[in-house]
Short mmCIF file of C-alpha atoms and ligand atoms in Angstrom, two decimals:
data_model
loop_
_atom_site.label_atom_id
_atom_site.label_comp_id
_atom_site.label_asym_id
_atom_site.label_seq_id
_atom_site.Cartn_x
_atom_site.Cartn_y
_atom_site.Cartn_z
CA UNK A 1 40.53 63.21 -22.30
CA UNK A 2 39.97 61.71 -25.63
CA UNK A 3 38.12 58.75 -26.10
CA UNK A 4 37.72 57.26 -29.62
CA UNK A 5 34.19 55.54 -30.04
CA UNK A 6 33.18 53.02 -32.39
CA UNK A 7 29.53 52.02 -32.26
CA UNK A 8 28.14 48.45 -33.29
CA UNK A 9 25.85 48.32 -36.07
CA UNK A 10 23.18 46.37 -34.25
CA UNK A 11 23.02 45.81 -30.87
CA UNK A 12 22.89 41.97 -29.79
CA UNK A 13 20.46 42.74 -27.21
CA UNK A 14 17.40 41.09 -28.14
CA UNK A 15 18.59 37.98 -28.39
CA UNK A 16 19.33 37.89 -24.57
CA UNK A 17 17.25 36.45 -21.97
CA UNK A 18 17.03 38.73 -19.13
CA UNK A 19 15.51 35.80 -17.10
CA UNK A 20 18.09 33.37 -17.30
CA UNK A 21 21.21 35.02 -16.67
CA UNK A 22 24.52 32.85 -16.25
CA UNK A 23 27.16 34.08 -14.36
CA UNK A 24 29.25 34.70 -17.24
CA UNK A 25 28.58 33.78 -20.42
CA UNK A 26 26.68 36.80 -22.38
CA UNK A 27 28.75 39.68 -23.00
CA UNK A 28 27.63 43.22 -23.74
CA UNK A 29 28.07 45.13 -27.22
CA UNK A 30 31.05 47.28 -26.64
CA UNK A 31 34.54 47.46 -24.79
CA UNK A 32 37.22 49.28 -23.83
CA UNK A 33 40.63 48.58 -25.31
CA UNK A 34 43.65 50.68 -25.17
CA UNK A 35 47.34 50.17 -25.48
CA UNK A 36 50.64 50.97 -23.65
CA UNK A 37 53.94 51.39 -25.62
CA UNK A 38 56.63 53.78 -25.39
CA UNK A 39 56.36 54.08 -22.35
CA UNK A 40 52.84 55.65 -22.13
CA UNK A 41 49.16 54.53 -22.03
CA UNK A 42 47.69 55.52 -25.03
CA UNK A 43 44.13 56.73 -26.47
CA UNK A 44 41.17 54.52 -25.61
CA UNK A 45 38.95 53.50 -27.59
CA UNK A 46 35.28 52.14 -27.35
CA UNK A 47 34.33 49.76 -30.12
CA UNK A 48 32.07 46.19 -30.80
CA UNK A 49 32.95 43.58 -28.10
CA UNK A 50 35.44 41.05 -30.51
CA UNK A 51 38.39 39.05 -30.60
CA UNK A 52 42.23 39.85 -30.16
CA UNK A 53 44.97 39.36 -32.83
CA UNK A 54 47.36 37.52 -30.96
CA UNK A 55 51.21 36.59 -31.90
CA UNK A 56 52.02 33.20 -30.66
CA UNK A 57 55.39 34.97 -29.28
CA UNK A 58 52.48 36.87 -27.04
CA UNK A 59 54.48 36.79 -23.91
CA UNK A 60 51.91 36.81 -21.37
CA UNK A 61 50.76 33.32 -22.73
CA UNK A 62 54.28 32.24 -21.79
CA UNK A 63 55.24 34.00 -18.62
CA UNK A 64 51.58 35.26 -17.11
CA UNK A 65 51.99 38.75 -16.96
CA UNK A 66 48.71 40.36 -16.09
CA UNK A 67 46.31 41.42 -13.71
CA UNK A 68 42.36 41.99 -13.42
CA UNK A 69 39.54 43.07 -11.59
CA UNK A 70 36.42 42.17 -10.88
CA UNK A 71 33.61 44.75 -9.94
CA UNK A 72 29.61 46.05 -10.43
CA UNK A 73 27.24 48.32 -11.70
CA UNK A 74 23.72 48.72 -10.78
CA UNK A 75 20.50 50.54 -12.12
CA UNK A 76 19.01 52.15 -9.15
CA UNK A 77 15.17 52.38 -8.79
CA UNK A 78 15.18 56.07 -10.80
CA UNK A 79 16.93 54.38 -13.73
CA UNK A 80 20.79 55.99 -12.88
CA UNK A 81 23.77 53.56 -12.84
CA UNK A 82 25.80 52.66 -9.61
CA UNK A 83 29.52 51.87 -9.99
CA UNK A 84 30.62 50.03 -6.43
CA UNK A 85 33.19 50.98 -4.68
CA UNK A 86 35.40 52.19 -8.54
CA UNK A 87 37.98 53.91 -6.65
CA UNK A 88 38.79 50.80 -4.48
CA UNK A 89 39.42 48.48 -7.26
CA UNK A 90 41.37 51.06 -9.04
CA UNK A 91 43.78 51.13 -6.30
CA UNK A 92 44.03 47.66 -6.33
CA UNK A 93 44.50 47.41 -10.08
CA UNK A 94 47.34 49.63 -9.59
CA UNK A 95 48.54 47.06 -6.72
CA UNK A 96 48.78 44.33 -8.65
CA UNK A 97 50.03 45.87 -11.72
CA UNK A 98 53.04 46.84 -9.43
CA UNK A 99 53.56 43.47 -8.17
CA UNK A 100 53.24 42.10 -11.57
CA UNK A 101 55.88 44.85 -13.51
CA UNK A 102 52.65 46.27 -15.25
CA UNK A 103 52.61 50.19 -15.81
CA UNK A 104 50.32 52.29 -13.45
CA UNK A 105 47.53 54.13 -14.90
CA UNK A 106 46.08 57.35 -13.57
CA UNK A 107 42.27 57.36 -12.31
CA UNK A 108 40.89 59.36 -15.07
CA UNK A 109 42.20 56.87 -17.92
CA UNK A 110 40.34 54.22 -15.38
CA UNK A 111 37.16 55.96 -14.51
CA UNK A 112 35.99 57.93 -17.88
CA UNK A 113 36.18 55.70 -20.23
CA UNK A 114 34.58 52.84 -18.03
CA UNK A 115 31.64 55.25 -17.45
CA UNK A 116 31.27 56.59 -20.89
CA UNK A 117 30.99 52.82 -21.74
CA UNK A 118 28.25 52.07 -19.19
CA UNK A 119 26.44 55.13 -20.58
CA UNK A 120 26.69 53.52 -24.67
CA UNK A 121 26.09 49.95 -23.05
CA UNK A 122 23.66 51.16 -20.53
CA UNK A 123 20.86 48.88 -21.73
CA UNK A 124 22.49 46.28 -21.07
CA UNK A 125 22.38 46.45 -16.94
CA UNK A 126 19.56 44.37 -15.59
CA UNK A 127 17.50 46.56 -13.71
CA UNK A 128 16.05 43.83 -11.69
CA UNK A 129 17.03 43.29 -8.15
CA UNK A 130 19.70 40.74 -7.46
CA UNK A 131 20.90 41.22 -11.32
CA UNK A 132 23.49 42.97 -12.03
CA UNK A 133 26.47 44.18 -14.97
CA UNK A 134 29.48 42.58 -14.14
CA UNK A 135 33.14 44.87 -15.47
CA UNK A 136 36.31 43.00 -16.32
CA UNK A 137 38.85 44.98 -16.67
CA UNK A 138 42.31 43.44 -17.65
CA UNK A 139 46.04 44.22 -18.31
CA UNK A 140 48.22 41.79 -20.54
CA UNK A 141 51.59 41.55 -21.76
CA UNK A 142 51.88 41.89 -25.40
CA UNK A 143 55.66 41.85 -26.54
CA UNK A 144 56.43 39.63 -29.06
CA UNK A 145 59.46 37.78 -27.18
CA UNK A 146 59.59 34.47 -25.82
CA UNK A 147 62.91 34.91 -23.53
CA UNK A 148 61.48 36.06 -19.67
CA UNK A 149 61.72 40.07 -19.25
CA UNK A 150 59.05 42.39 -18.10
CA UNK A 151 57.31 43.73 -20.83
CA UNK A 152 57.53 46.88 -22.76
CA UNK A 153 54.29 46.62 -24.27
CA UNK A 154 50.42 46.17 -22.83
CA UNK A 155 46.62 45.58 -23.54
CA UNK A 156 44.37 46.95 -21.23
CA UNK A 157 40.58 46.39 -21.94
CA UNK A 158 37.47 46.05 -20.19
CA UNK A 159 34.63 44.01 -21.35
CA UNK A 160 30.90 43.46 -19.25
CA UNK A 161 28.38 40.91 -18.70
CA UNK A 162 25.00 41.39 -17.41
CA UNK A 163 24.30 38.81 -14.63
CA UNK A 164 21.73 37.01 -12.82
CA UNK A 165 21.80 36.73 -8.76
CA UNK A 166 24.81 34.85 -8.17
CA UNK A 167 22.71 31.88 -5.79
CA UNK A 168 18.97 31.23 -8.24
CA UNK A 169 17.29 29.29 -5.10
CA UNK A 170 18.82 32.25 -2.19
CA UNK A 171 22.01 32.91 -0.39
CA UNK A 172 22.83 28.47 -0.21
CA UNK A 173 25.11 27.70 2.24
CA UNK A 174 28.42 25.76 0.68
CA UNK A 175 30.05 22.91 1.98
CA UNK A 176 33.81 23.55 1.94
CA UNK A 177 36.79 20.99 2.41
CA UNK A 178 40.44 21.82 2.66
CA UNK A 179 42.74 20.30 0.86
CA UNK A 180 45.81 18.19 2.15
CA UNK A 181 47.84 18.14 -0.72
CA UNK A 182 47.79 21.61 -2.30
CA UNK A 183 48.28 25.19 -1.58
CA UNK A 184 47.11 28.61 -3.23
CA UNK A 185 50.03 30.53 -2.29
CA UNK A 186 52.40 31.36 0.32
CA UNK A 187 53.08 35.10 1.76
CA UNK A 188 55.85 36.58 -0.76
CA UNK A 189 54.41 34.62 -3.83
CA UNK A 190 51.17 36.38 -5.71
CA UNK A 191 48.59 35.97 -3.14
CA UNK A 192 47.86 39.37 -2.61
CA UNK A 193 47.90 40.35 -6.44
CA UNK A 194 44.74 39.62 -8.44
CA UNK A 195 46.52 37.55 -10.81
CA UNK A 196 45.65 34.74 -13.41
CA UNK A 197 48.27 32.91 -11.41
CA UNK A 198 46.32 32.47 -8.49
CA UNK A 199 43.49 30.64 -10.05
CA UNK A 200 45.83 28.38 -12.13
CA UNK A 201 46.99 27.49 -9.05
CA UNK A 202 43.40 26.69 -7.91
CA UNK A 203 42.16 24.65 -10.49
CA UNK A 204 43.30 21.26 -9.69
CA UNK A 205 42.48 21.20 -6.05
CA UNK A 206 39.07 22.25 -6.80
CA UNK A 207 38.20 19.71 -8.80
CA UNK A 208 39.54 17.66 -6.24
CA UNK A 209 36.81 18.96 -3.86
CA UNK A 210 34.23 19.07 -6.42
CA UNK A 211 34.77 15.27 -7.01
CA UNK A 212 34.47 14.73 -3.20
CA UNK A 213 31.23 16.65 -3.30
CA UNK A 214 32.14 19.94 -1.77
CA UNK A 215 31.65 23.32 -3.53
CA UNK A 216 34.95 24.96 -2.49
CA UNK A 217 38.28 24.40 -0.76
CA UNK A 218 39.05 26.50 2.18
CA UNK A 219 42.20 27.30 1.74
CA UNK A 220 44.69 27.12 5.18
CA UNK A 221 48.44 29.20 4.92
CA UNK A 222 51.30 27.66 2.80
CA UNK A 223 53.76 26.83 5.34
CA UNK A 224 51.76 25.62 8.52
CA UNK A 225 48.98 24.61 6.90
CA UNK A 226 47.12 26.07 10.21
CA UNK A 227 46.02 28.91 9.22
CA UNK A 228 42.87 29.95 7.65
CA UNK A 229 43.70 32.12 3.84
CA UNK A 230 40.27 32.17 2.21
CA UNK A 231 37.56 30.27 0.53
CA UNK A 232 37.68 29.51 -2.83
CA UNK A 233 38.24 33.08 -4.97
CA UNK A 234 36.48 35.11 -1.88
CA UNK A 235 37.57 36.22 1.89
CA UNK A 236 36.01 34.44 4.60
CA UNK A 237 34.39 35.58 8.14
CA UNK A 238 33.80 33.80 11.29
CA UNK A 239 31.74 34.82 14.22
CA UNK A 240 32.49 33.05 16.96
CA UNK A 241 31.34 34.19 20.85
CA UNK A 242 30.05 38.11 19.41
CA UNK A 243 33.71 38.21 17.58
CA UNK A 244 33.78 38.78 13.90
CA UNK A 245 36.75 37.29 12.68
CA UNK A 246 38.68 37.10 9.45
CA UNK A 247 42.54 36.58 8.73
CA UNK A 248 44.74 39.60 7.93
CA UNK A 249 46.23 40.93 5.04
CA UNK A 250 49.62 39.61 5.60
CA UNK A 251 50.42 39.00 1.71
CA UNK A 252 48.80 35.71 1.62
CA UNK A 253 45.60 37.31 0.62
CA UNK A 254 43.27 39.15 -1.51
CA UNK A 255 42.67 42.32 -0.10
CA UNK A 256 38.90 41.87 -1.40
CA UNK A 257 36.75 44.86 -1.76
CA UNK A 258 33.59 43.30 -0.17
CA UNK A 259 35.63 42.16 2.92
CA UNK A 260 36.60 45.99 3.20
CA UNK A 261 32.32 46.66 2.90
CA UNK A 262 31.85 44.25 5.48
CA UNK A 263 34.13 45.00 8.30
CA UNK A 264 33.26 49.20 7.85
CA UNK A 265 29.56 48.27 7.97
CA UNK A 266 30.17 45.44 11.14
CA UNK A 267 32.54 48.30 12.89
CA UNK A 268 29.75 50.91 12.26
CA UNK A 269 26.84 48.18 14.03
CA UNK A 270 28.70 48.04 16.92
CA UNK A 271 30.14 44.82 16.24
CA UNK A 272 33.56 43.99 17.57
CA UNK A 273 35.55 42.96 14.23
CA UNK A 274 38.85 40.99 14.51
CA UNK A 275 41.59 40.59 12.18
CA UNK A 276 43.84 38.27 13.15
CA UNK A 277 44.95 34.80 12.01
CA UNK A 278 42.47 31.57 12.78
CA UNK A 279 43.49 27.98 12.84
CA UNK A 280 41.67 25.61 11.48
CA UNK A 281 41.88 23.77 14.80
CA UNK A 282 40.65 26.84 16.69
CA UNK A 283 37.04 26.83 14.45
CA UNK A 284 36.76 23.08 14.72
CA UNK A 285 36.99 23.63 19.05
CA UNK A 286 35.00 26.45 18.35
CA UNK A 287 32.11 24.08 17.02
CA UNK A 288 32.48 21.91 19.83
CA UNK A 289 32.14 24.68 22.63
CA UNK A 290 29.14 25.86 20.70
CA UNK A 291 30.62 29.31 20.62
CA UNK A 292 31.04 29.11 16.49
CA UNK A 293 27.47 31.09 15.11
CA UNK A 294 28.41 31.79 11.62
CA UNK A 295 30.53 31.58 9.01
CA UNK A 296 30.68 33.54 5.64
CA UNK A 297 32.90 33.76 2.48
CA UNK A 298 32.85 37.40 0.38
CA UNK A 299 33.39 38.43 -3.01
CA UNK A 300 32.08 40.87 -5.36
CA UNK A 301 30.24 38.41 -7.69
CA UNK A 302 28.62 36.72 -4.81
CA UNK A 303 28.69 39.33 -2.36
CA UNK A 304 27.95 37.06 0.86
CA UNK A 305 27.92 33.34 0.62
CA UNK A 306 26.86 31.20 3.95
CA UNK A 307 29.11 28.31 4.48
CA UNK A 308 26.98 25.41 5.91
CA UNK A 309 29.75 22.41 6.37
CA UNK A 310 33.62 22.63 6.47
CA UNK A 311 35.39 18.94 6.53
CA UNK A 312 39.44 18.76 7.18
CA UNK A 313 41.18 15.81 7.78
CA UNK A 314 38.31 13.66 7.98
CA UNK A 315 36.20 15.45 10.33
CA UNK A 316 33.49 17.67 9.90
CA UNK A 317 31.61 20.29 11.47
CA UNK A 318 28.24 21.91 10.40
CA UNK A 319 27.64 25.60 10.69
CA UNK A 320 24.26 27.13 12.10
CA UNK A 321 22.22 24.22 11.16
CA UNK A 322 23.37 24.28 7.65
CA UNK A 323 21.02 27.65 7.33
CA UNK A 324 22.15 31.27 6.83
CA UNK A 325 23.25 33.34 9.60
CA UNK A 326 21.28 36.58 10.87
CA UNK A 327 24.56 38.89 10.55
CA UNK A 328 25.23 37.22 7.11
CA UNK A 329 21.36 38.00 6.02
CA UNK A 330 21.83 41.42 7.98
CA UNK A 331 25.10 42.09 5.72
CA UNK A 332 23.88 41.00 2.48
CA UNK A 333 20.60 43.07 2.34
CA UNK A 334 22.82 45.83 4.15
CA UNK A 335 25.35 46.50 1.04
CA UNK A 336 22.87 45.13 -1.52
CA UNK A 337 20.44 48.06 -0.07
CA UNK A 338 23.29 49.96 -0.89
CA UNK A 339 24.10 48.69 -3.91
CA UNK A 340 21.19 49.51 -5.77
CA UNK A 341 20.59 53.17 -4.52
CA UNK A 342 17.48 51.83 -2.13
CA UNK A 343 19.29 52.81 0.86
CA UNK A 344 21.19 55.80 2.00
CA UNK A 345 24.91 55.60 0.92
CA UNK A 346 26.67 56.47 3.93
CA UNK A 347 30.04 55.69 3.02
CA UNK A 348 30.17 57.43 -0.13
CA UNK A 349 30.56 53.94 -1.85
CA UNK A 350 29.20 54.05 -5.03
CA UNK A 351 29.86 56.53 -7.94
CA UNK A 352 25.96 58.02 -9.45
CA UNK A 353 26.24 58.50 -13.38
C1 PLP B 401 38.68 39.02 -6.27
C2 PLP B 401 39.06 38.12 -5.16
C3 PLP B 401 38.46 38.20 -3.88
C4 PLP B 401 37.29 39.09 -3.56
O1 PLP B 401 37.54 40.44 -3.71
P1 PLP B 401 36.32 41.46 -3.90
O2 PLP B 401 36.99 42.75 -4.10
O3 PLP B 401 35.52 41.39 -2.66
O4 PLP B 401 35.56 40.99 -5.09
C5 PLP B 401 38.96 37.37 -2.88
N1 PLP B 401 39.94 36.50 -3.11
C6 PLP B 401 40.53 36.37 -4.32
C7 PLP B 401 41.61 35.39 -4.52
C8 PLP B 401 40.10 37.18 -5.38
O5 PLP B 401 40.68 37.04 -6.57
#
């Protein structure tokens, strides 16, 4: 496969503080850019992280079209790279890009080019523990038409950002609310596409909770507003009684990666894992009969994040003493073990390079 490679004159390296990563905010020197038009994915090329000539007729910043991921690499202790879990989040690239109208792309026109950049950008992944190089990759629209069609044309690119654990002071629990007013989706809409959508959607009632004080809104199901969707931009756990719960992928939600990690690794423990939908009501009782241990929300950038209080409708219950389960410790050193090559990979999760 041919990749075209353009290297940056000087590396901005040295003027980054390894120390006091943001989640976000520092981008590496090089990324990934290539371009679909008639009807075919064309040559990508490497070159110095930069900005996008845009038409203002662009019409994904009309209609939205596009979809991204989110995933990791790591530098294990004999200085090779770890991709997590690459194949998974190709798959669901793929998935949204069909829900969205976007063109497939094969695995190879995913995988080598993201690894040959890791390679050229390779200094750029923290090698210490709890740091790691975050990968965007993204698909947009690029006709220049402003009536509504699906697209004929597309950007795909991938850029990275080396970043700092996700939680400077541990793995904090959150206090999460729900919110009466809005929703995140509703099966059938974009819920289960990882889709700019979604987190326009998300905006406004999580300011909401911020304003109220709580980190994150725990999002209950469109139509009953019963049922529990996720937390935030992650997918939540519960154990209650020696039950691991979590709700089902029933097109509401974000198949997430790390939820996939989780419930292999519980399943392989011994622990009884349960998907199945979970009222809001039925966690609150829960609390009461003492039965509810933990509870857990899981993404890639965060990996496992404890949730210490949930409020809803004026009420409020507190989770484990407002302190960080056992499983959720056991979990989080489990796949971060994992992660960074310290611990057998048993599952064949992460690609080597
Ligand atoms: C990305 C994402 C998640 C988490 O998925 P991971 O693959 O575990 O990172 C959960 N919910 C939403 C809405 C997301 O966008």
């Amino acid at each position: 496969m041919k990749i075209e490679i353009i290297k940056k004159q000087q590396s901005g390296l040295a003027k980054i503080d390894f120390n006091n990563l943001q989640f976000g905010d520092t981008f590496s020197d090089h990324m990934i850019t290539m371009d679909y038009h008639d009807q075919c994915w064309k040559t990508p090329t490497i070159k110095p992280y930069g900005a996008f000539e845009l038409f203002p007729g662009n019409c994904y910043l009309h209609y939205g079209q596009a979809v991204f991921e989110g995933l990791k690499a790591f530098k294990t202790p004999n200085g090779k790279i770890n991709i997590f879990r690459p194949d998974a989040h190709y798959q669901r690239l793929n998935n949204s890009s069909q829900r969205l109208c976007i063109p497939k792309m094969d695995y190879d026109t995913f995988i080598k080019p993201l690894t040959q950049l890791l390679q050229i950008d390779s200094a750029w992944i923290p090698d210490k523990k709890g740091c790691s190089l975050y990968i965007r990759p993204v698909i947009f629209a690029t006709d220049n038409f402003i009536g509504v069609k699906i697209s004929d044309t597309y950007t795909y690119f991938v850029i990275t950002s080396p970043v700092g654990a996700y939680y400077k002071g541990g793995l904090m629990p959150t206090r999460l609310t729900t919110s009466g007013e809005h929703v995140r989706t509703i099966k059938g809409i974009l819920g289960e596409a990882k889709t700019p959508a979604n987190y326009a959607a998300s905006l406004l009632p999580q300011e909401i909770a911020k304003k109220n004080g709580f980190s994150q809104v725990l999002w209950l199901d469109g139509i009953e507003k019963q049922y529990i969707d996720e937390v935030g931009t992650a997918n939540v756990f519960f154990l209650i009684g020696d039950e691991l719960i979590t709700p089902p992928l029933d097109g509401s939600i974000l198949a997430g990666i790390t939820r996939d990690s989780i419930i292999t690794l519980a399943k392989d423990w011994g622990i009884t894992v349960c998907e199945r939908r979970i009222s809001i009501d039925e966690v609150f009782e829960s609390a009461k009969q003492n039965t509810l241990k933990e509870i857990f929300s899981t993404g890639t950038a965060v990996v496992i994040s404890p949730v210490g209080e949930i409020e809803h409708n004026g009420k409020s219950i507190v989770i484990n003493n407002n302190e960080i389960g056992h499983l959720s410790q056991r979990l989080y050193d489990e796949i971060t073990a994992i992660q960074y090559g310290e611990k057998e990979d048993r599952f064949g999760w992460c690609l080597t390079i």
